[in-house]
Amino acid sequence: MKRFVIVITLLVAALCTATSSMWGRTTAAGAFVNAPSTIFPMLDRNARLDMIDYYNSGSETYTRNLLKGESRITAMDSDMVTIEMTDASVYHILLLQRKNKADTLFALIRTVKLPAADSDICFFYNNWERVENEKSKIFNQPSLQEWFVAGGSSDKGTPADNVPFMLSEYIFESKPRKLVLKNRLADFMGKDEFAKLKPFMADSIVYVWDSDRARFKKQK
């Protein structure tokens, strides 16, 4: 009897340890569910859980959001989740590991398509507390001049003078971890008009995640 009690105790301890380890692993789905309402005001917790269940079951069913629109998850793994919030807006949550740090950073990419896609990005600690001055520490958004190659600088009378602002879509690649900024000006200006600028502009700018320094480093 005593031996039986000892065996049961050891099994329970092992189960508790395994369960604790599993629960302790931060996932993109967990970050999505636990995000405060200020991050995703259109989706309450139950709606988010439904969206995860639909995705895991292979269903493309939409979930009704608080604005009476429809939302769904279109991609998800342990480190990333993509949410089609509306017909014209998409959100991505990315988990970014920091070397020698116990916690994980969350990156939130928001893309609006009206009709050309344009994205922005912000960063949070794993309790959804905003990282202060995150863009100077983690990611430096390229200036308009950086999109132009030789012959297209912003000097007076050059092609850059015809671009009042930049539109770019942020796409995350997980293996290896890259943030790819895609030039979307053609969708705004029209292909014929953009054709005059295309020889002078980069199609994309790529940043690679540096876990040692916890920042996105521009790829040369």
PDB file of C-alpha atoms in Angstrom:
ATOM      1  CA  MET A   1       0.000   0.000   0.000  1.00  0.00           C
ATOM      2  CA  LYS A   2       2.766   2.410   0.927  1.00  0.00           C
ATOM      3  CA  ARG A   3       4.564   1.642  -2.334  1.00  0.00           C
ATOM      4  CA  PHE A   4       1.338   2.252  -4.280  1.00  0.00           C
ATOM      5  CA  VAL A   5       0.906   5.681  -2.651  1.00  0.00           C
ATOM      6  CA  ILE A   6       4.499   6.609  -3.500  1.00  0.00           C
ATOM      7  CA  VAL A   7       4.031   5.602  -7.164  1.00  0.00           C
ATOM      8  CA  ILE A   8       0.793   7.600  -7.443  1.00  0.00           C
ATOM      9  CA  THR A   9       2.471  10.617  -5.839  1.00  0.00           C
ATOM     10  CA  LEU A  10       5.338  10.461  -8.339  1.00  0.00           C
ATOM     11  CA  LEU A  11       2.957  10.141 -11.273  1.00  0.00           C
ATOM     12  CA  VAL A  12       0.908  13.125 -10.128  1.00  0.00           C
ATOM     13  CA  ALA A  13       4.067  15.194  -9.645  1.00  0.00           C
ATOM     14  CA  ALA A  14       5.281  14.305 -13.147  1.00  0.00           C
ATOM     15  CA  LEU A  15       1.891  15.170 -14.644  1.00  0.00           C
ATOM     16  CA  CYS A  16       1.809  18.508 -12.823  1.00  0.00           C
ATOM     17  CA  THR A  17       5.317  19.317 -14.040  1.00  0.00           C
ATOM     18  CA  ALA A  18       4.456  18.475 -17.651  1.00  0.00           C
ATOM     19  CA  THR A  19       1.220  20.449 -17.496  1.00  0.00           C
ATOM     20  CA  SER A  20       2.954  23.445 -15.945  1.00  0.00           C
ATOM     21  CA  SER A  21       5.608  23.358 -18.662  1.00  0.00           C
ATOM     22  CA  MET A  22       2.950  23.165 -21.370  1.00  0.00           C
ATOM     23  CA  TRP A  23       0.962  26.045 -19.912  1.00  0.00           C
ATOM     24  CA  GLY A  24       4.088  28.079 -19.327  1.00  0.00           C
ATOM     25  CA  ARG A  25       4.943  28.123 -23.058  1.00  0.00           C
ATOM     26  CA  THR A  26       3.695  31.366 -24.549  1.00  0.00           C
ATOM     27  CA  THR A  27       1.964  30.857 -27.885  1.00  0.00           C
ATOM     28  CA  ALA A  28       0.599  33.283 -30.445  1.00  0.00           C
ATOM     29  CA  ALA A  29      -2.902  31.878 -29.897  1.00  0.00           C
ATOM     30  CA  GLY A  30      -2.584  32.467 -26.151  1.00  0.00           C
ATOM     31  CA  ALA A  31      -1.381  36.015 -26.775  1.00  0.00           C
ATOM     32  CA  PHE A  32      -4.396  36.619 -29.026  1.00  0.00           C
ATOM     33  CA  VAL A  33      -6.899  35.295 -26.478  1.00  0.00           C
ATOM     34  CA  ASN A  34      -5.366  37.199 -23.555  1.00  0.00           C
ATOM     35  CA  ALA A  35      -4.826  40.526 -25.329  1.00  0.00           C
ATOM     36  CA  PRO A  36      -6.677  43.414 -23.642  1.00  0.00           C
ATOM     37  CA  SER A  37      -9.772  44.823 -25.306  1.00  0.00           C
ATOM     38  CA  THR A  38      -7.807  47.963 -26.215  1.00  0.00           C
ATOM     39  CA  ILE A  39      -5.775  45.836 -28.646  1.00  0.00           C
ATOM     40  CA  PHE A  40      -8.719  44.032 -30.261  1.00  0.00           C
ATOM     41  CA  PRO A  41     -11.835  46.046 -29.334  1.00  0.00           C
ATOM     42  CA  MET A  42     -13.928  44.326 -32.009  1.00  0.00           C
ATOM     43  CA  LEU A  43     -13.491  40.848 -30.510  1.00  0.00           C
ATOM     44  CA  ASP A  44     -14.383  39.706 -27.009  1.00  0.00           C
ATOM     45  CA  ARG A  45     -12.643  36.718 -25.436  1.00  0.00           C
ATOM     46  CA  ASN A  46     -15.333  34.201 -26.411  1.00  0.00           C
ATOM     47  CA  ALA A  47     -15.211  35.333 -30.038  1.00  0.00           C
ATOM     48  CA  ARG A  48     -11.436  34.840 -30.089  1.00  0.00           C
ATOM     49  CA  LEU A  49     -11.745  31.345 -28.625  1.00  0.00           C
ATOM     50  CA  ASP A  50     -14.368  30.482 -31.247  1.00  0.00           C
ATOM     51  CA  MET A  51     -12.049  31.699 -34.010  1.00  0.00           C
ATOM     52  CA  ILE A  52      -9.241  29.458 -32.736  1.00  0.00           C
ATOM     53  CA  ASP A  53     -11.597  26.461 -32.524  1.00  0.00           C
ATOM     54  CA  TYR A  54     -12.822  27.038 -36.077  1.00  0.00           C
ATOM     55  CA  TYR A  55      -9.281  27.283 -37.412  1.00  0.00           C
ATOM     56  CA  ASN A  56      -8.082  24.168 -35.555  1.00  0.00           C
ATOM     57  CA  SER A  57     -11.023  22.175 -36.893  1.00  0.00           C
ATOM     58  CA  GLY A  58     -10.212  23.204 -40.468  1.00  0.00           C
ATOM     59  CA  SER A  59     -13.342  25.330 -40.794  1.00  0.00           C
ATOM     60  CA  GLU A  60     -13.372  28.645 -42.671  1.00  0.00           C
ATOM     61  CA  THR A  61     -16.365  29.840 -40.642  1.00  0.00           C
ATOM     62  CA  TYR A  62     -16.355  33.520 -39.726  1.00  0.00           C
ATOM     63  CA  THR A  63     -17.073  34.849 -36.242  1.00  0.00           C
ATOM     64  CA  ARG A  64     -19.385  37.797 -35.711  1.00  0.00           C
ATOM     65  CA  ASN A  65     -17.481  40.751 -34.240  1.00  0.00           C
ATOM     66  CA  LEU A  66     -18.831  43.563 -32.054  1.00  0.00           C
ATOM     67  CA  LEU A  67     -19.372  45.831 -35.067  1.00  0.00           C
ATOM     68  CA  LYS A  68     -21.617  43.164 -36.626  1.00  0.00           C
ATOM     69  CA  GLY A  69     -18.936  42.373 -39.174  1.00  0.00           C
ATOM     70  CA  GLU A  70     -17.151  39.056 -39.626  1.00  0.00           C
ATOM     71  CA  SER A  71     -13.635  38.034 -38.556  1.00  0.00           C
ATOM     72  CA  ARG A  72     -11.585  34.863 -38.799  1.00  0.00           C
ATOM     73  CA  ILE A  73      -8.100  33.420 -38.357  1.00  0.00           C
ATOM     74  CA  THR A  74      -6.425  32.611 -41.679  1.00  0.00           C
ATOM     75  CA  ALA A  75      -3.066  31.277 -40.432  1.00  0.00           C
ATOM     76  CA  MET A  76      -1.726  30.116 -37.077  1.00  0.00           C
ATOM     77  CA  ASP A  77       1.212  28.291 -35.557  1.00  0.00           C
ATOM     78  CA  SER A  78       2.915  28.476 -32.175  1.00  0.00           C
ATOM     79  CA  ASP A  79       4.725  31.732 -33.010  1.00  0.00           C
ATOM     80  CA  MET A  80       2.311  33.579 -35.293  1.00  0.00           C
ATOM     81  CA  VAL A  81      -1.386  34.142 -35.811  1.00  0.00           C
ATOM     82  CA  THR A  82      -3.029  36.060 -38.676  1.00  0.00           C
ATOM     83  CA  ILE A  83      -6.458  37.595 -38.123  1.00  0.00           C
ATOM     84  CA  GLU A  84      -8.648  38.828 -40.949  1.00  0.00           C
ATOM     85  CA  MET A  85     -10.442  41.441 -38.883  1.00  0.00           C
ATOM     86  CA  THR A  86     -12.516  42.912 -41.724  1.00  0.00           C
ATOM     87  CA  ASP A  87     -12.498  42.798 -45.517  1.00  0.00           C
ATOM     88  CA  ALA A  88      -9.994  45.665 -45.469  1.00  0.00           C
ATOM     89  CA  SER A  89      -7.867  44.988 -42.375  1.00  0.00           C
ATOM     90  CA  VAL A  90      -5.523  42.202 -41.277  1.00  0.00           C
ATOM     91  CA  TYR A  91      -3.621  41.770 -37.997  1.00  0.00           C
ATOM     92  CA  HIS A  92      -0.586  39.590 -37.284  1.00  0.00           C
ATOM     93  CA  ILE A  93       0.738  38.668 -33.841  1.00  0.00           C
ATOM     94  CA  LEU A  94       4.368  37.534 -33.862  1.00  0.00           C
ATOM     95  CA  LEU A  95       6.337  36.033 -30.982  1.00  0.00           C
ATOM     96  CA  LEU A  96       9.952  37.216 -30.897  1.00  0.00           C
ATOM     97  CA  GLN A  97      12.409  35.392 -28.651  1.00  0.00           C
ATOM     98  CA  ARG A  98      15.141  37.365 -26.914  1.00  0.00           C
ATOM     99  CA  LYS A  99      18.418  35.618 -26.171  1.00  0.00           C
ATOM    100  CA  ASN A 100      19.115  35.145 -22.451  1.00  0.00           C
ATOM    101  CA  LYS A 101      15.690  36.602 -21.622  1.00  0.00           C
ATOM    102  CA  ALA A 102      12.902  34.614 -20.000  1.00  0.00           C
ATOM    103  CA  ASP A 103      10.119  36.645 -21.554  1.00  0.00           C
ATOM    104  CA  THR A 104       9.018  36.962 -25.174  1.00  0.00           C
ATOM    105  CA  LEU A 105       8.236  40.093 -27.134  1.00  0.00           C
ATOM    106  CA  PHE A 106       4.996  40.420 -29.075  1.00  0.00           C
ATOM    107  CA  ALA A 107       4.975  42.254 -32.389  1.00  0.00           C
ATOM    108  CA  LEU A 108       1.614  43.436 -33.684  1.00  0.00           C
ATOM    109  CA  ILE A 109       1.365  44.219 -37.388  1.00  0.00           C
ATOM    110  CA  ARG A 110      -1.732  46.057 -38.607  1.00  0.00           C
ATOM    111  CA  THR A 111      -2.417  46.228 -42.333  1.00  0.00           C
ATOM    112  CA  VAL A 112      -5.181  48.268 -43.948  1.00  0.00           C
ATOM    113  CA  LYS A 113      -6.148  47.802 -47.613  1.00  0.00           C
ATOM    114  CA  LEU A 114      -7.949  50.830 -49.087  1.00  0.00           C
ATOM    115  CA  PRO A 115      -7.274  49.479 -51.688  1.00  0.00           C
ATOM    116  CA  ALA A 116      -3.456  49.583 -51.511  1.00  0.00           C
ATOM    117  CA  ALA A 117      -2.048  47.777 -48.481  1.00  0.00           C
ATOM    118  CA  ASP A 118      -0.215  49.798 -45.849  1.00  0.00           C
ATOM    119  CA  SER A 119       1.122  48.442 -42.560  1.00  0.00           C
ATOM    120  CA  ASP A 120       2.478  49.587 -39.251  1.00  0.00           C
ATOM    121  CA  ILE A 121       4.058  47.665 -36.386  1.00  0.00           C
ATOM    122  CA  CYS A 122       4.307  48.051 -32.614  1.00  0.00           C
ATOM    123  CA  PHE A 123       5.876  45.946 -29.871  1.00  0.00           C
ATOM    124  CA  PHE A 124       4.786  44.669 -26.455  1.00  0.00           C
ATOM    125  CA  TYR A 125       6.148  42.663 -23.556  1.00  0.00           C
ATOM    126  CA  ASN A 126       4.388  39.333 -22.959  1.00  0.00           C
ATOM    127  CA  ASN A 127       1.925  40.951 -20.551  1.00  0.00           C
ATOM    128  CA  TRP A 128       0.820  43.282 -23.377  1.00  0.00           C
ATOM    129  CA  GLU A 129       2.590  46.260 -21.861  1.00  0.00           C
ATOM    130  CA  ARG A 130       3.769  48.539 -24.674  1.00  0.00           C
ATOM    131  CA  VAL A 131       7.543  48.716 -25.153  1.00  0.00           C
ATOM    132  CA  GLU A 132       8.558  52.354 -24.748  1.00  0.00           C
ATOM    133  CA  ASN A 133      10.357  53.950 -27.695  1.00  0.00           C
ATOM    134  CA  GLU A 134      10.091  50.569 -29.390  1.00  0.00           C
ATOM    135  CA  LYS A 135      10.727  51.788 -32.914  1.00  0.00           C
ATOM    136  CA  SER A 136      14.086  53.299 -32.035  1.00  0.00           C
ATOM    137  CA  LYS A 137      15.137  50.208 -30.080  1.00  0.00           C
ATOM    138  CA  ILE A 138      13.631  47.329 -32.046  1.00  0.00           C
ATOM    139  CA  PHE A 139      12.804  48.531 -35.535  1.00  0.00           C
ATOM    140  CA  ASN A 140      13.622  51.623 -37.555  1.00  0.00           C
ATOM    141  CA  GLN A 141      11.044  52.208 -40.252  1.00  0.00           C
ATOM    142  CA  PRO A 142      12.796  53.063 -43.539  1.00  0.00           C
ATOM    143  CA  SER A 143      12.555  56.620 -44.751  1.00  0.00           C
ATOM    144  CA  LEU A 144      11.181  57.424 -48.195  1.00  0.00           C
ATOM    145  CA  GLN A 145      14.749  58.001 -49.415  1.00  0.00           C
ATOM    146  CA  GLU A 146      15.714  54.445 -48.454  1.00  0.00           C
ATOM    147  CA  TRP A 147      13.192  53.059 -50.951  1.00  0.00           C
ATOM    148  CA  PHE A 148      15.010  54.744 -53.819  1.00  0.00           C
ATOM    149  CA  VAL A 149      18.051  53.192 -55.457  1.00  0.00           C
ATOM    150  CA  ALA A 150      20.779  54.954 -57.452  1.00  0.00           C
ATOM    151  CA  GLY A 151      19.338  57.679 -59.655  1.00  0.00           C
ATOM    152  CA  GLY A 152      16.207  58.083 -57.588  1.00  0.00           C
ATOM    153  CA  SER A 153      17.332  60.052 -54.559  1.00  0.00           C
ATOM    154  CA  SER A 154      15.197  62.808 -53.093  1.00  0.00           C
ATOM    155  CA  ASP A 155      17.197  65.654 -54.663  1.00  0.00           C
ATOM    156  CA  LYS A 156      15.123  68.240 -56.508  1.00  0.00           C
ATOM    157  CA  GLY A 157      13.932  67.131 -59.908  1.00  0.00           C
ATOM    158  CA  THR A 158      14.347  63.387 -59.290  1.00  0.00           C
ATOM    159  CA  PRO A 159      11.654  60.657 -59.357  1.00  0.00           C
ATOM    160  CA  ALA A 160      11.300  60.798 -55.568  1.00  0.00           C
ATOM    161  CA  ASP A 161       9.590  64.173 -55.945  1.00  0.00           C
ATOM    162  CA  ASN A 162       6.606  62.354 -57.449  1.00  0.00           C
ATOM    163  CA  VAL A 163       6.032  60.268 -54.303  1.00  0.00           C
ATOM    164  CA  PRO A 164       4.265  62.243 -51.541  1.00  0.00           C
ATOM    165  CA  PHE A 165       4.259  59.271 -49.140  1.00  0.00           C
ATOM    166  CA  MET A 166       5.191  55.592 -49.028  1.00  0.00           C
ATOM    167  CA  LEU A 167       2.851  52.609 -48.865  1.00  0.00           C
ATOM    168  CA  SER A 168       4.295  49.264 -47.820  1.00  0.00           C
ATOM    169  CA  GLU A 169       2.904  45.967 -46.587  1.00  0.00           C
ATOM    170  CA  TYR A 170       4.730  44.164 -43.772  1.00  0.00           C
ATOM    171  CA  ILE A 171       5.048  40.394 -44.246  1.00  0.00           C
ATOM    172  CA  PHE A 172       6.643  38.173 -41.595  1.00  0.00           C
ATOM    173  CA  GLU A 173       8.619  35.053 -42.525  1.00  0.00           C
ATOM    174  CA  SER A 174       9.336  32.697 -39.645  1.00  0.00           C
ATOM    175  CA  LYS A 175      12.207  30.554 -40.997  1.00  0.00           C
ATOM    176  CA  PRO A 176      14.474  32.424 -40.689  1.00  0.00           C
ATOM    177  CA  ARG A 177      12.692  35.244 -38.912  1.00  0.00           C
ATOM    178  CA  LYS A 178      12.396  38.100 -41.379  1.00  0.00           C
ATOM    179  CA  LEU A 179      10.225  41.165 -41.723  1.00  0.00           C
ATOM    180  CA  VAL A 180       9.726  41.879 -45.420  1.00  0.00           C
ATOM    181  CA  LEU A 181       8.387  45.306 -46.394  1.00  0.00           C
ATOM    182  CA  LYS A 182       6.711  45.094 -49.811  1.00  0.00           C
ATOM    183  CA  ASN A 183       6.379  48.190 -51.997  1.00  0.00           C
ATOM    184  CA  ARG A 184       2.629  48.727 -52.644  1.00  0.00           C
ATOM    185  CA  LEU A 185       2.723  52.084 -54.407  1.00  0.00           C
ATOM    186  CA  ALA A 186       1.671  50.489 -57.710  1.00  0.00           C
ATOM    187  CA  ASP A 187      -1.721  49.580 -56.185  1.00  0.00           C
ATOM    188  CA  PHE A 188      -2.241  53.220 -55.219  1.00  0.00           C
ATOM    189  CA  MET A 189      -0.818  55.055 -58.227  1.00  0.00           C
ATOM    190  CA  GLY A 190      -1.790  52.587 -60.923  1.00  0.00           C
ATOM    191  CA  LYS A 191       0.626  50.385 -62.841  1.00  0.00           C
ATOM    192  CA  ASP A 192       1.159  52.796 -65.746  1.00  0.00           C
ATOM    193  CA  GLU A 193       2.032  55.734 -63.498  1.00  0.00           C
ATOM    194  CA  PHE A 194       4.157  53.588 -61.206  1.00  0.00           C
ATOM    195  CA  ALA A 195       6.074  52.203 -64.210  1.00  0.00           C
ATOM    196  CA  LYS A 196       7.877  55.569 -64.394  1.00  0.00           C
ATOM    197  CA  LEU A 197       9.146  55.104 -60.841  1.00  0.00           C
ATOM    198  CA  LYS A 198       9.755  51.364 -60.787  1.00  0.00           C
ATOM    199  CA  PRO A 199      13.337  51.466 -62.173  1.00  0.00           C
ATOM    200  CA  PHE A 200      14.357  53.751 -59.316  1.00  0.00           C
ATOM    201  CA  MET A 201      12.603  52.000 -56.423  1.00  0.00           C
ATOM    202  CA  ALA A 202      13.211  48.856 -54.400  1.00  0.00           C
ATOM    203  CA  ASP A 203      10.506  46.180 -54.608  1.00  0.00           C
ATOM    204  CA  SER A 204      11.067  45.309 -50.967  1.00  0.00           C
ATOM    205  CA  ILE A 205      13.239  45.992 -47.928  1.00  0.00           C
ATOM    206  CA  VAL A 206      14.118  43.093 -45.645  1.00  0.00           C
ATOM    207  CA  TYR A 207      14.872  43.093 -41.913  1.00  0.00           C
ATOM    208  CA  VAL A 208      16.233  40.055 -40.038  1.00  0.00           C
ATOM    209  CA  TRP A 209      15.468  39.405 -36.361  1.00  0.00           C
ATOM    210  CA  ASP A 210      18.584  39.619 -34.193  1.00  0.00           C
ATOM    211  CA  SER A 211      17.715  37.804 -30.951  1.00  0.00           C
ATOM    212  CA  ASP A 212      21.042  38.801 -29.361  1.00  0.00           C
ATOM    213  CA  ARG A 213      20.142  42.489 -29.558  1.00  0.00           C
ATOM    214  CA  ALA A 214      16.353  42.020 -29.663  1.00  0.00           C
ATOM    215  CA  ARG A 215      15.913  44.118 -32.759  1.00  0.00           C
ATOM    216  CA  PHE A 216      15.197  43.882 -36.470  1.00  0.00           C
ATOM    217  CA  LYS A 217      18.385  44.514 -38.442  1.00  0.00           C
ATOM    218  CA  LYS A 218      18.193  45.742 -42.015  1.00  0.00           C
ATOM    219  CA  GLN A 219      19.496  43.174 -44.462  1.00  0.00           C
ATOM    220  CA  LYS A 220      22.058  44.560 -46.904  1.00  0.00           C
TER     221      LYS A 220
END
